[in-house]
């Protein structure tokens, strides 16, 4: 990596101009209390903040921003905190995913339009992290991601619980009549006990970890809890570090490569990470102009053992991961699989970042020679029901269902599912395959996390806890079950999912990587010839843009013109 200092800071272009604006911009800075001697010829650093009280996972980010600022000042830069839209997973309807691309555009244009030489990105909740990364990669200024950190482990009636894996588990118990309303409300008050994002290996934790593997976050970013002082010190370090990056112009295009994405994919499999990370990595790679396909995820899954024993698939939580050594210890364990020469925001290589990192709990982070599973927990399936691919997190599925043939029970949309799933007259058995369509990028719209179709109440009461479920939706990274998601093309785009009828046989064969509708191809074609779109595209605003330009999940659900 070159050691040369950047000679001309980008921000100078804003001030060294003879037009009036060069003068007014400096007047504005002085209006903020900055003397020319303070801001001239120093890197101007943006702190791009997805803070919002509507995004509870990110509600503490202004405190972290303060520490970033102090670090920037200390290293000789000048910090400017600025807001971008925030995407709260719990509150936004129909789904925060609908707005991820909007956040990425906000980030890109705010960075590009302002006199900045580098940026620290503050995010945490599921869609904020990929939105920040996509925007920053497109803007291509030096950038460091600092995530807000996971919540502390929840404790309830002697059990350690993780949001929202255990919310879903207890919801099933409630529906089965095994716990009562009083228990359910008591649990509600115990589940989120500190600032931070969900503390299972859900999407937020997965992306915070992958950012380290990609070289875009400092060591320690993945796992320190939001409430841990090491998180605030990490923010301070990021503030100091970005100044050097800005001076050297060490930007994402100089850090990211096909090899760094391979590192991230190995890491995704080794941690048993969220299926959503596949969509987001495809989108970030698309922004970086690096070819990446779904097939690569499956190829690397077959050669990457699962080492991390975290919920939703395993036993532990993010706090345990932090105390075991965090991402550095994990990366050190899988070092033989990685390209350790890849550069990172530390100014060192990935190998230097993780070399010698201690693994203080080999039950949480298994050693490479004693993995939890010999191969990765995510698989990409193809077949007549998913010609462009679909995903299953088989590490979180029932082993007995990974090869399964059953009768389809079809729901045309989420509303129909909610109306019909608990109907006592629904003819359904434990061997049937529940199918939801109309839930993809166009159908949802926004590809909501509806893929974990509820088990029909009458089956729950007879003890059934898992069935094969198939959809063009996503699932939360905190979910578990035999759930096939991201079916491409989605039904609303005229994919074969639109042709399935209740009673059709479907075969799932995860070892063979197949998902097939066992109906004559000619009949599938005949049914699709009569396909009509169900969702009426919006006529104005961002949603119109979304309907016109969003790509399918196998291309990261980005807009075609942003790749
Ligand atoms: Fe924000 Fe789970 S709700 S990460």
PDB file of C-alpha atoms in Angstrom, residues 160 307-310 315-326 329-330 333 357-368 370 372:
ATOM      1  CA  UNK A 160     -30.704 -16.215  27.907  1.00  0.00           C
ATOM      2  CA  UNK A 307     -17.410 -22.320  13.118  1.00  0.00           C
ATOM      3  CA  UNK A 308     -19.614 -19.892  14.999  1.00  0.00           C
ATOM      4  CA  UNK A 309     -22.241 -21.329  17.349  1.00  0.00           C
ATOM      5  CA  UNK A 310     -24.635 -18.387  17.499  1.00  0.00           C
ATOM      6  CA  UNK A 315     -26.590 -21.608  21.068  1.00  0.00           C
ATOM      7  CA  UNK A 316     -24.791 -18.361  21.874  1.00  0.00           C
ATOM      8  CA  UNK A 317     -25.273 -14.632  21.339  1.00  0.00           C
ATOM      9  CA  UNK A 318     -23.191 -11.672  20.147  1.00  0.00           C
ATOM     10  CA  UNK A 319     -21.927 -10.856  23.632  1.00  0.00           C
ATOM     11  CA  UNK A 320     -20.427 -14.345  23.758  1.00  0.00           C
ATOM     12  CA  UNK A 321     -18.852 -13.770  20.335  1.00  0.00           C
ATOM     13  CA  UNK A 322     -17.281 -10.532  21.614  1.00  0.00           C
ATOM     14  CA  UNK A 323     -15.844 -12.196  24.726  1.00  0.00           C
ATOM     15  CA  UNK A 324     -14.543 -15.100  22.625  1.00  0.00           C
ATOM     16  CA  UNK A 325     -12.500 -12.711  20.498  1.00  0.00           C
ATOM     17  CA  UNK A 326     -14.920 -11.366  17.902  1.00  0.00           C
ATOM     18  CA  UNK A 329     -10.506 -14.482  16.232  1.00  0.00           C
ATOM     19  CA  UNK A 330     -12.948 -15.956  13.724  1.00  0.00           C
ATOM     20  CA  UNK A 333      -9.424 -19.465  12.534  1.00  0.00           C
ATOM     21  CA  UNK A 357      -5.986 -13.011  17.466  1.00  0.00           C
ATOM     22  CA  UNK A 358      -6.935 -15.103  20.504  1.00  0.00           C
ATOM     23  CA  UNK A 359      -9.898 -17.419  20.510  1.00  0.00           C
ATOM     24  CA  UNK A 360     -10.904 -17.343  24.160  1.00  0.00           C
ATOM     25  CA  UNK A 361     -13.910 -19.626  23.871  1.00  0.00           C
ATOM     26  CA  UNK A 362     -13.599 -22.505  21.383  1.00  0.00           C
ATOM     27  CA  UNK A 363     -17.180 -23.492  22.168  1.00  0.00           C
ATOM     28  CA  UNK A 364     -18.417 -20.211  20.680  1.00  0.00           C
ATOM     29  CA  UNK A 365     -15.819 -19.982  17.888  1.00  0.00           C
ATOM     30  CA  UNK A 366     -14.912 -23.522  16.989  1.00  0.00           C
ATOM     31  CA  UNK A 367     -11.394 -24.221  15.721  1.00  0.00           C
ATOM     32  CA  UNK A 368     -11.122 -25.022  12.016  1.00  0.00           C
ATOM     33  CA  UNK A 370     -13.457 -29.053  14.989  1.00  0.00           C
ATOM     34  CA  UNK A 372     -19.895 -27.252  13.900  1.00  0.00           C
TER      35      UNK A 372
END
